[in-house]
Coordinates of N, CA, C and O in Angstrom, one line a residue:
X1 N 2.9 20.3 -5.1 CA 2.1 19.7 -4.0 C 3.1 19.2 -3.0 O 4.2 18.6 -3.3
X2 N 2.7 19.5 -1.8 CA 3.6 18.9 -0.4 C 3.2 17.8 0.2 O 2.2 17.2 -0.3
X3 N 3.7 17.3 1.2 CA 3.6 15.9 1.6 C 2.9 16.6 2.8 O 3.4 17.5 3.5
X4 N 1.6 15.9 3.1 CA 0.1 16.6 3.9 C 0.2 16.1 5.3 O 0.4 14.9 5.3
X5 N 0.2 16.3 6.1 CA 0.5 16.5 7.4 C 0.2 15.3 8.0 O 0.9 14.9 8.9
X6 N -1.4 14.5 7.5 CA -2.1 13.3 7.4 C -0.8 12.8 7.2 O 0.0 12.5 8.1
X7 N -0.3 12.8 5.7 CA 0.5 11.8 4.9 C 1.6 11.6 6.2 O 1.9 10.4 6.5
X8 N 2.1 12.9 6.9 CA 3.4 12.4 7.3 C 3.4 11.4 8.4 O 4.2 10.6 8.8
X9 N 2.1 11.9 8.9 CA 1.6 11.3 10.0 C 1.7 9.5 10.2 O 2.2 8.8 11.0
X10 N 0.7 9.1 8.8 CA 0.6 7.8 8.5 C 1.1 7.2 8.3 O 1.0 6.0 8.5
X11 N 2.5 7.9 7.4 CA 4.0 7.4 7.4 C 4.9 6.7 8.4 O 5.4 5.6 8.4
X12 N 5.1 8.1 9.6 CA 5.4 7.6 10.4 C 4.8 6.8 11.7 O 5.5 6.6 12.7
X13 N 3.3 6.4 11.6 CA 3.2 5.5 12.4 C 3.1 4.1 11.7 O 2.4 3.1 11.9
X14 N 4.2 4.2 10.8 CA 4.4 2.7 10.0 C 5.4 2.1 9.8 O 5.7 1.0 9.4
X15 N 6.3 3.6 10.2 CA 8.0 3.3 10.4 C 9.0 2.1 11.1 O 10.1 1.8 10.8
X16 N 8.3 1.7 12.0 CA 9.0 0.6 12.7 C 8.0 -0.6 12.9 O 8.1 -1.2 14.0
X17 N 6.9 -1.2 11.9 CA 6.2 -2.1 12.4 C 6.2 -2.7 10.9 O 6.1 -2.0 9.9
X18 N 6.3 -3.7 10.9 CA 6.2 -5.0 9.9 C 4.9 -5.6 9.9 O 4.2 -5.5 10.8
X19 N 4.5 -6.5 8.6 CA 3.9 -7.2 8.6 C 3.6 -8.5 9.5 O 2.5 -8.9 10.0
X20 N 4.9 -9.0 9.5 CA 5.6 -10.3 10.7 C 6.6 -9.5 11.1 O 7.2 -8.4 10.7
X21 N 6.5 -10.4 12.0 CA 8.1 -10.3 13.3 C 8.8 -10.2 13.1 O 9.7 -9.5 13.6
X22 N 8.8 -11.2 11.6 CA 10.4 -11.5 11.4 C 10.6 -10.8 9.7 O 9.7 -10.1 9.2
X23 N 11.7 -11.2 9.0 CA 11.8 -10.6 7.7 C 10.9 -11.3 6.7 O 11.5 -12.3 6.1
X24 N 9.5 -11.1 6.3 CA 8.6 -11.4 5.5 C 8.9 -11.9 4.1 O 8.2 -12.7 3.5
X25 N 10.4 -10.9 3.6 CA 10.6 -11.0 2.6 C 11.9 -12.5 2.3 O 12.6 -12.7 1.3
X26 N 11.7 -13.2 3.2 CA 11.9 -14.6 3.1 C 10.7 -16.0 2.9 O 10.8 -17.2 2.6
X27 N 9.9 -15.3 3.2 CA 9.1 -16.2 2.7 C 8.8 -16.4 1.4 O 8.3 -17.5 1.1
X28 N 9.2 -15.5 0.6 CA 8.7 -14.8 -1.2 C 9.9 -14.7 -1.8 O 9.8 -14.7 -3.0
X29 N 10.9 -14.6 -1.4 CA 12.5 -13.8 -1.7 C 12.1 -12.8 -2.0 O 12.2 -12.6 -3.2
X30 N 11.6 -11.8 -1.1 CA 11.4 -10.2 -1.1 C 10.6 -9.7 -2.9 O 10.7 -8.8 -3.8
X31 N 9.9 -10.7 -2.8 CA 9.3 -10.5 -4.3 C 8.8 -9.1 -4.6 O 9.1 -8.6 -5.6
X32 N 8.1 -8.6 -3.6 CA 7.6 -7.1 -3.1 C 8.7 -6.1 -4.2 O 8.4 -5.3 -5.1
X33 N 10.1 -6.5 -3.8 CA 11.3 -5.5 -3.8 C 12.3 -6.1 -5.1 O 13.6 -6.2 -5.3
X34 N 11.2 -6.6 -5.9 CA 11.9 -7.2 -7.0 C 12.2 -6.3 -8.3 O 11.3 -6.4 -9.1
X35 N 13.4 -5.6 -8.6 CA 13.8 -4.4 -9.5 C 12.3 -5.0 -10.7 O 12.0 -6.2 -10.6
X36 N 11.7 -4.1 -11.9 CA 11.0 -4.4 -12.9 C 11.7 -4.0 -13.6 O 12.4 -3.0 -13.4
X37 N 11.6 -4.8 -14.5 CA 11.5 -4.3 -16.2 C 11.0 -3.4 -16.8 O 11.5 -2.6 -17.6
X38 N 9.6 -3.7 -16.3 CA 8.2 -3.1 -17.2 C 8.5 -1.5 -16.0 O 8.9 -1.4 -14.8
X39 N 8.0 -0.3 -17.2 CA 8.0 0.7 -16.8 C 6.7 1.3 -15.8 O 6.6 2.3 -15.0
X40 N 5.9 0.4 -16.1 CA 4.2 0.3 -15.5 C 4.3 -0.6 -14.0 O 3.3 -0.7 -13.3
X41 N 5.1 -1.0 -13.6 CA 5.3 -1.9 -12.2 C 5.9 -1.3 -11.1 O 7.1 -1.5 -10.9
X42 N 5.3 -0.6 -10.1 CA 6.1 0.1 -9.0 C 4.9 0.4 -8.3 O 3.8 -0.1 -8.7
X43 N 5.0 1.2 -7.2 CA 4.0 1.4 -5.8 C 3.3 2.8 -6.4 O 4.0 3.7 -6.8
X44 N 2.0 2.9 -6.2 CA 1.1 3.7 -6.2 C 1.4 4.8 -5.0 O 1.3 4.4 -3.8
X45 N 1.7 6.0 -5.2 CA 2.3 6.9 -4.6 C 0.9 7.4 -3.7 O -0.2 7.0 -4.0
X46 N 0.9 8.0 -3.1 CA -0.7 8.8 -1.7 C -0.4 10.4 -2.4 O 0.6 10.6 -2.9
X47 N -1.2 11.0 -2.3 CA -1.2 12.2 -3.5 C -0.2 13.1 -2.4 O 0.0 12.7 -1.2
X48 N 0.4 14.1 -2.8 CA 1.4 14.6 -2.4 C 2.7 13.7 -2.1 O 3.8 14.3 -2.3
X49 N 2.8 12.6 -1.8 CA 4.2 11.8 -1.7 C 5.7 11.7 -2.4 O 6.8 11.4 -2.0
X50 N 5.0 12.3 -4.0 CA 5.8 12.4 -4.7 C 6.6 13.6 -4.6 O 7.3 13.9 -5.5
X51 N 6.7 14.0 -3.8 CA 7.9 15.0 -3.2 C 8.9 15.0 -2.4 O 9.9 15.7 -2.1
X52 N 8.4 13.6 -1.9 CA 9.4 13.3 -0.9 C 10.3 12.7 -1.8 O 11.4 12.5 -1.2
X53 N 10.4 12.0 -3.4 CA 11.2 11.6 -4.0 C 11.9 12.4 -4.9 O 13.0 12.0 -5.4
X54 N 11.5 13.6 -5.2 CA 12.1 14.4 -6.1 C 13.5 14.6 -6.1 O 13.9 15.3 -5.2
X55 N 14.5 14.0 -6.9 CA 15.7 14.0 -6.9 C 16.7 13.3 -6.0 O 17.9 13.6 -5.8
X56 N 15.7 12.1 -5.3 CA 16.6 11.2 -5.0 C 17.1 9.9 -5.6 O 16.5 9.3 -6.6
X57 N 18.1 9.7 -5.0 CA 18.4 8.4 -6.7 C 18.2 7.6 -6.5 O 18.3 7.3 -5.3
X58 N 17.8 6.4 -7.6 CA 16.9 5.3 -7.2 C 15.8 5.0 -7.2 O 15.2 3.9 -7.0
X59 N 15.1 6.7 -7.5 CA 13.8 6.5 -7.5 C 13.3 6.9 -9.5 O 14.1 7.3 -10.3
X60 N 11.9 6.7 -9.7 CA 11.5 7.5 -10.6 C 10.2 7.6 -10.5 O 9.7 6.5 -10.4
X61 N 9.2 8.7 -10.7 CA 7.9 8.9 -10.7 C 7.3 9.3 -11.8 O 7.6 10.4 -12.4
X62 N 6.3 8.2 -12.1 CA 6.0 8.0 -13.5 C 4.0 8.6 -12.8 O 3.3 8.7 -11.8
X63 N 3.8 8.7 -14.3 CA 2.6 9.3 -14.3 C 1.7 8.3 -15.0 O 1.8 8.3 -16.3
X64 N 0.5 7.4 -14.3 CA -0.1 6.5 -14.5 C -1.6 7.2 -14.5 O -1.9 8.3 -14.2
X65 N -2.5 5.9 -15.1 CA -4.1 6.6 -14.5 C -4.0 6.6 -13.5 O -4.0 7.8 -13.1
X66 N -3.8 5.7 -12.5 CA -4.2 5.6 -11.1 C -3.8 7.0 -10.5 O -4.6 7.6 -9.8
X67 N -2.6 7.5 -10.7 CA -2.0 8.9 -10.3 C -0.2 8.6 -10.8 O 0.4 8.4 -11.8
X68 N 0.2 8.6 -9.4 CA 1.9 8.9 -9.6 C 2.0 7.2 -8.8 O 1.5 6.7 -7.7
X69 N 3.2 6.7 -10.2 CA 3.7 5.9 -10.0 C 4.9 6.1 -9.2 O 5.3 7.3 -9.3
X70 N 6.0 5.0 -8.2 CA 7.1 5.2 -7.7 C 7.8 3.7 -8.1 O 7.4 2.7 -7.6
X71 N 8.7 3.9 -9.1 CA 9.5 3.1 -9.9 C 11.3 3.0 -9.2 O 12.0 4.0 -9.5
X72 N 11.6 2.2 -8.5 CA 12.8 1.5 -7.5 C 13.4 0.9 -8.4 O 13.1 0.4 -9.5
X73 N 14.6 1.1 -7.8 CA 15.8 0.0 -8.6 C 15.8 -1.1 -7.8 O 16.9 -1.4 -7.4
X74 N 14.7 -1.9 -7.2 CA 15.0 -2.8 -6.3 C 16.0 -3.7 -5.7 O 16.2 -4.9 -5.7
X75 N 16.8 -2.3 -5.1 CA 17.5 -2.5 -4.6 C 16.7 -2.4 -3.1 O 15.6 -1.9 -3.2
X76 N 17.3 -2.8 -1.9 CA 17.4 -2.8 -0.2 C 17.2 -1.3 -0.1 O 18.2 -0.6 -0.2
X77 N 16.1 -0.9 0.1 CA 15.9 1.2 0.3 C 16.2 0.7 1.8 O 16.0 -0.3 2.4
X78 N 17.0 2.3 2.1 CA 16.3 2.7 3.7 C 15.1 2.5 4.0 O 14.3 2.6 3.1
X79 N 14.5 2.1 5.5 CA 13.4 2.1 5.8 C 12.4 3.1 6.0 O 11.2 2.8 6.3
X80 N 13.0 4.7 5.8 CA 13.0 5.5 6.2 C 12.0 6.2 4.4 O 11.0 6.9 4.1
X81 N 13.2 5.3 3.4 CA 12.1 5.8 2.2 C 11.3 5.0 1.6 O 11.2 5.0 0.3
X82 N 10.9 4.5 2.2 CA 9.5 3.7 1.6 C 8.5 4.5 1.4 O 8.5 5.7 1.9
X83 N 7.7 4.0 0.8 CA 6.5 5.1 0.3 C 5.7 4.1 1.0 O 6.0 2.9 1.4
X84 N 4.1 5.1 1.3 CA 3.3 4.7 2.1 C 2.3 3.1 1.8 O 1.7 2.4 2.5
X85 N 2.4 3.1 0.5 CA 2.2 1.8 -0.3 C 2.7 0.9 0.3 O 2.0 0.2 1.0
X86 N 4.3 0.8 0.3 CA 5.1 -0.4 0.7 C 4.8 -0.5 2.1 O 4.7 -1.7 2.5
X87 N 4.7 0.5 3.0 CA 4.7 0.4 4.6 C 3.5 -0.5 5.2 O 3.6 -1.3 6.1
X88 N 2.2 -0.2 4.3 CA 0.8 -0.7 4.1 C 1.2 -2.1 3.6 O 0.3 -2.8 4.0
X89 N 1.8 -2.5 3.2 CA 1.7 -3.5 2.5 C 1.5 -5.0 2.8 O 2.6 -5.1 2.2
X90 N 1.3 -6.2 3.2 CA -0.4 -6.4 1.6 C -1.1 -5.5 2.4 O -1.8 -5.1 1.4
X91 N -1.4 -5.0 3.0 CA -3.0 -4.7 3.5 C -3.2 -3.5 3.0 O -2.5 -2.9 2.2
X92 N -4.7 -2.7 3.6 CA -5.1 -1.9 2.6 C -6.0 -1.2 3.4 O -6.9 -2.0 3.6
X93 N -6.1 0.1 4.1 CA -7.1 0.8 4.5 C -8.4 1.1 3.4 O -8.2 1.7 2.3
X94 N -9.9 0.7 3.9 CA -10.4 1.0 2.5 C -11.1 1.7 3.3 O -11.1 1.2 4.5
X95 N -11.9 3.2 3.0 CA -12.7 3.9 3.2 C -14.0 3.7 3.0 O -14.4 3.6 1.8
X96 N -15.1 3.4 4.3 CA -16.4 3.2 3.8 C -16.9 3.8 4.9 O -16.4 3.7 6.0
X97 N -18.3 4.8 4.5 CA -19.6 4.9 4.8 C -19.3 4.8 6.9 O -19.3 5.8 7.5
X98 N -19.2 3.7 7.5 CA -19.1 3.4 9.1 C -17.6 3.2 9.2 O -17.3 2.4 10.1
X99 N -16.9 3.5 8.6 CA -15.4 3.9 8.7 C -14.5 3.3 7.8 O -14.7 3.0 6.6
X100 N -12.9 3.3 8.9 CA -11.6 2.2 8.2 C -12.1 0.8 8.3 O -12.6 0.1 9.2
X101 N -11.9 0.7 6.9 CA -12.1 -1.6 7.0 C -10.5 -1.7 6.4 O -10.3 -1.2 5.3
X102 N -9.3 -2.3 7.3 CA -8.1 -2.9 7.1 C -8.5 -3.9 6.2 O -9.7 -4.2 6.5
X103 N -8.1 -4.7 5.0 CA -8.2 -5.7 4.3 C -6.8 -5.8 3.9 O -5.8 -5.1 4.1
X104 N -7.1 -7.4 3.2 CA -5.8 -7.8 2.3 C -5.7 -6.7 0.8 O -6.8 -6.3 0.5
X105 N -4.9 -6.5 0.2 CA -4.8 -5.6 -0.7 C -4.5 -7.0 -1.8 O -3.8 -8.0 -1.8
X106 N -5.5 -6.5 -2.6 CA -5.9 -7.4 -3.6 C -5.1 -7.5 -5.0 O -5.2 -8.4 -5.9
X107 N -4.2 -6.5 -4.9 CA -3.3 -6.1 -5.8 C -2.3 -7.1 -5.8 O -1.8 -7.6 -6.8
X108 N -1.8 -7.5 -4.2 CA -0.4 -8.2 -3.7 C -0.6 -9.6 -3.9 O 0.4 -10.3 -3.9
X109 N -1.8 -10.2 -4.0 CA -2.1 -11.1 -4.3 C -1.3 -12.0 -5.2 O -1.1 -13.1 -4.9
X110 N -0.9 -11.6 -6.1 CA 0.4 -12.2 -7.3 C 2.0 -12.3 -6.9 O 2.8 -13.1 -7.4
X111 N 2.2 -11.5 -5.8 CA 3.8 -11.6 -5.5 C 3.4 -12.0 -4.1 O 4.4 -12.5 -3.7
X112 N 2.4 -12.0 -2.9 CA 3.0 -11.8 -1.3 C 1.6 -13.5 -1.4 O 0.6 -13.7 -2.0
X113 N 2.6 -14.2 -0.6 CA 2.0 -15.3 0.2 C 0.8 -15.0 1.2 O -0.4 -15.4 1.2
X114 N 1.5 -13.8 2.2 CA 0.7 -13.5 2.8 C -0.5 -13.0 2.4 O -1.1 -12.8 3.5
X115 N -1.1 -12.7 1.4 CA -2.4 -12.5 1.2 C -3.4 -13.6 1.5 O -4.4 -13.4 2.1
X116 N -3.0 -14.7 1.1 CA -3.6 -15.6 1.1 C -3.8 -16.7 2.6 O -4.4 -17.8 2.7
X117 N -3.1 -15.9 3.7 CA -3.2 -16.6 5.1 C -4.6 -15.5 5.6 O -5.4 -16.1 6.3
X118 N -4.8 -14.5 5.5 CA -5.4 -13.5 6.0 C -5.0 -12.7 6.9 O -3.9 -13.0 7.3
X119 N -5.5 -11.8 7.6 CA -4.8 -10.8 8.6 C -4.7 -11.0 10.3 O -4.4 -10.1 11.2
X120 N -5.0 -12.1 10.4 CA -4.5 -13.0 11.8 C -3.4 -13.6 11.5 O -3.0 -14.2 12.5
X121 N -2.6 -13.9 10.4 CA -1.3 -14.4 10.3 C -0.3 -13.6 10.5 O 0.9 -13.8 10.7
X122 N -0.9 -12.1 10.3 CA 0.0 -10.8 10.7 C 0.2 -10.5 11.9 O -0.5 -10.8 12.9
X123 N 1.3 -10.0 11.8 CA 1.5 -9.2 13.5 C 0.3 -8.0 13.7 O 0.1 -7.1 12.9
X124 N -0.3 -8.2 14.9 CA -1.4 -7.8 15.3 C -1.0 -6.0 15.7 O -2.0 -5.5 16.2
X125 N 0.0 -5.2 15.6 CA 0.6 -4.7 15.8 C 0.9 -3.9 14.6 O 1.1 -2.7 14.7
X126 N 1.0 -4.5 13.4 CA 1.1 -4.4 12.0 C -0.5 -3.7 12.0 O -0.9 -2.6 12.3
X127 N -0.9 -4.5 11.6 CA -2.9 -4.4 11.3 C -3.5 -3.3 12.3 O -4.4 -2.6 12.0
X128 N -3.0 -3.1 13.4 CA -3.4 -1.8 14.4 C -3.0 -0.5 13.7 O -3.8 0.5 13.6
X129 N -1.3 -0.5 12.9 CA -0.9 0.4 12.8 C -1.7 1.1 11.5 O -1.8 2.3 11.3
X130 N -2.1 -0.2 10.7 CA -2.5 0.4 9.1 C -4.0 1.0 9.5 O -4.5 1.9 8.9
X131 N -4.6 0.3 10.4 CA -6.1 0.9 10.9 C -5.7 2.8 11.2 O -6.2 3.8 10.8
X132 N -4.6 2.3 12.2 CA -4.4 3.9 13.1 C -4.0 5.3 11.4 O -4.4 6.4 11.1
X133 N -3.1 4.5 10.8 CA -2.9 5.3 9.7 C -4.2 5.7 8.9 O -4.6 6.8 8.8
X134 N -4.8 4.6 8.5 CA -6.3 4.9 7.6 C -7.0 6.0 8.4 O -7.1 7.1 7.8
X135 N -7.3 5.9 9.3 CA -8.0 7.1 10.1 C -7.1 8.6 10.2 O -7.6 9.6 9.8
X136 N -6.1 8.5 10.6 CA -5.4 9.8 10.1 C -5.5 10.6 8.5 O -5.4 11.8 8.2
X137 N -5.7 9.4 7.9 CA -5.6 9.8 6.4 C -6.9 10.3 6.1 O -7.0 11.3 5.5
X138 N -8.1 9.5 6.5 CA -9.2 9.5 6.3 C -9.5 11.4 6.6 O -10.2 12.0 5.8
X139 N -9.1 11.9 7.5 CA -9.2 12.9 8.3 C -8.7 14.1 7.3 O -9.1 15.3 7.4
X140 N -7.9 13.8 6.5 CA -7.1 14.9 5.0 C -8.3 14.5 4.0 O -8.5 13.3 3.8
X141 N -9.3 15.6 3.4 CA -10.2 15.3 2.6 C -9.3 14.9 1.5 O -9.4 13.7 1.2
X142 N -8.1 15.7 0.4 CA -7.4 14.9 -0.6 C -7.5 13.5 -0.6 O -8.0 12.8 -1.5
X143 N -6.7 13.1 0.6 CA -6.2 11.3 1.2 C -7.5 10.9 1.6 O -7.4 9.8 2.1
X144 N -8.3 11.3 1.6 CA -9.9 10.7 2.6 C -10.2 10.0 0.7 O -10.5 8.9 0.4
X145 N -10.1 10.8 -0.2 CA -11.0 10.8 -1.8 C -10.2 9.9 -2.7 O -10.6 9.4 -3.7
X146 N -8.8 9.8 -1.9 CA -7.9 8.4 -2.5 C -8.3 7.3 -2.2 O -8.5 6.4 -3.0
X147 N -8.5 7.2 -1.0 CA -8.7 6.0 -0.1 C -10.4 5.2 -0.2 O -10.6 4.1 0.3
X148 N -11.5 6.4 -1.0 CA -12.5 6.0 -1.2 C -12.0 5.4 -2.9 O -12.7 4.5 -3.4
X149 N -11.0 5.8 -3.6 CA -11.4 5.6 -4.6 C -10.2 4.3 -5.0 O -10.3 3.7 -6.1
X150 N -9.2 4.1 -4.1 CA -9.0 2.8 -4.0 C -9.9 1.8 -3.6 O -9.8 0.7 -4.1
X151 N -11.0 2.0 -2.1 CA -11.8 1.4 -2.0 C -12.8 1.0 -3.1 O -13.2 -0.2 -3.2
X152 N -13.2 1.9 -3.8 CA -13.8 1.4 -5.1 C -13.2 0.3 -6.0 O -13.8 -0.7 -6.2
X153 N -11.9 0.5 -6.5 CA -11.7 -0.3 -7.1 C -10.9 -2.0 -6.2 O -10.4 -2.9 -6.8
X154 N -11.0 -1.8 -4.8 CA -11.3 -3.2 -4.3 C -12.3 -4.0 -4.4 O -12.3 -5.2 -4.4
X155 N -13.3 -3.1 -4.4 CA -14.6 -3.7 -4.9 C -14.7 -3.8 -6.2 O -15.8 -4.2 -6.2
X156 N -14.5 -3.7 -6.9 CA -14.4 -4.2 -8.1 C -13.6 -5.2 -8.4 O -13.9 -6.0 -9.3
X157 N -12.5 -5.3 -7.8 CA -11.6 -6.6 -8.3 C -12.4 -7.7 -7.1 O -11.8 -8.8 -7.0
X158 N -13.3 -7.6 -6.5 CA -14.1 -8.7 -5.3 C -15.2 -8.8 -6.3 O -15.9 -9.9 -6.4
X159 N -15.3 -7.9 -7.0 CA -16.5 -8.3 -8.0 C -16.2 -9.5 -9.0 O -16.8 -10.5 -9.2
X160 N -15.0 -9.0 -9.8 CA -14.5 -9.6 -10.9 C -14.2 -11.0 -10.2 O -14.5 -11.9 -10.9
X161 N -13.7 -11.2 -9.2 CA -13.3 -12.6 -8.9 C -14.6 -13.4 -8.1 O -14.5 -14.7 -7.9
X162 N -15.8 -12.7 -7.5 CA -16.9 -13.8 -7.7 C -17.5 -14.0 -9.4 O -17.9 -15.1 -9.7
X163 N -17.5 -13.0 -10.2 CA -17.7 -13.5 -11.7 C -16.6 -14.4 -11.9 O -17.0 -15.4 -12.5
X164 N -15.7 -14.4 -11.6 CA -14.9 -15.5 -12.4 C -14.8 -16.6 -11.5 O -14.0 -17.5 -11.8
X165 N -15.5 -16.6 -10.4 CA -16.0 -17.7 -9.4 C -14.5 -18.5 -8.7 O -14.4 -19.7 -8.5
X166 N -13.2 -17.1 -8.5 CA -12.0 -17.0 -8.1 C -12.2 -17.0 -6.4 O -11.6 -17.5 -5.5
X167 N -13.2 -16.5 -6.5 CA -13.5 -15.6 -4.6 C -13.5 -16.9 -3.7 O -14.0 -17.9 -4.0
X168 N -12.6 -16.7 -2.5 CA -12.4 -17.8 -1.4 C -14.0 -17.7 -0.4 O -14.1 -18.4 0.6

């Protein structure tokens, strides 16, 4: 599988824009980019992506339910190889029914502060860009059936945390 024209698309309209202005990964000590241990801990790859890593070093792509994991030596990557996970990150294009809904990514919640201010504490510029990507993607039926089926399972972890009466 090749990296989908969507994919490259949404990539690069994510290339030069941050979450904040400034380097994010001081608020956290870049917790995001913190080497794991566990073999199970790295960024959820967008289906085709995993080619853009094949045989470069530093990387490893591991095969999860979710699909293809991307496992870092958390070390400082180029900005150039991030995966589309990290570029997104916290936020989350979710696919519904009357379109892109940008959200906090419910996942980041354990390592990024910023989840917890919501998406007006972002650079407004940031949150444009993950909207502009979701709709690109939305548009590749593959990336359109990821994007619904991560949307499912945001709803489900919004579920589980009004059961556990967690929900803000």
């Amino acid at each position: 599988m090749t990296c989908s024209t969507a994919l490259t698309a949404a990539r690069a309209l994510l290339s030069d824009v941050t979450p904040l202005k400034s380097d994010c990964g001081r608020l956290c000590g870049g917790a995001c980019c913190q080497p794991s241990t566990e073999e199970t801990q790295g960024m959820l790859l967008f289906p085709g992506e995993e080619a853009l890593y094949a045989g470069l070093d530093g990387y490893r792509v591991l095969d999860c339910a979710e699909g293809k994991l991307l496992v870092c030596a958390g070390r400082r990557c180029r900005r150039e190889e991030r995966p589309l996970s990290c570029r997104i990150f916290p936020l989350l294009p979710l696919l519904r029914e009357d379109g892109i809904h940008v959200v906090m990514d419910r996942r980041g919640r354990a390592v990024c502060p910023l989840t917890h201010e919501g998406k007006s504490a972002l650079n407004p510029a940031f949150v444009e860009a993950v909207a502009e990507a979701g709709l690109v993607l939305a548009k590749d039926e593959t990336q359109a059936a990821f994007l619904r089926r991560l949307t499912r399972e945001q709803d489900e972890w919004k579920r589980l945390a009004r059961t556990l009466g967690a929900e803000r």
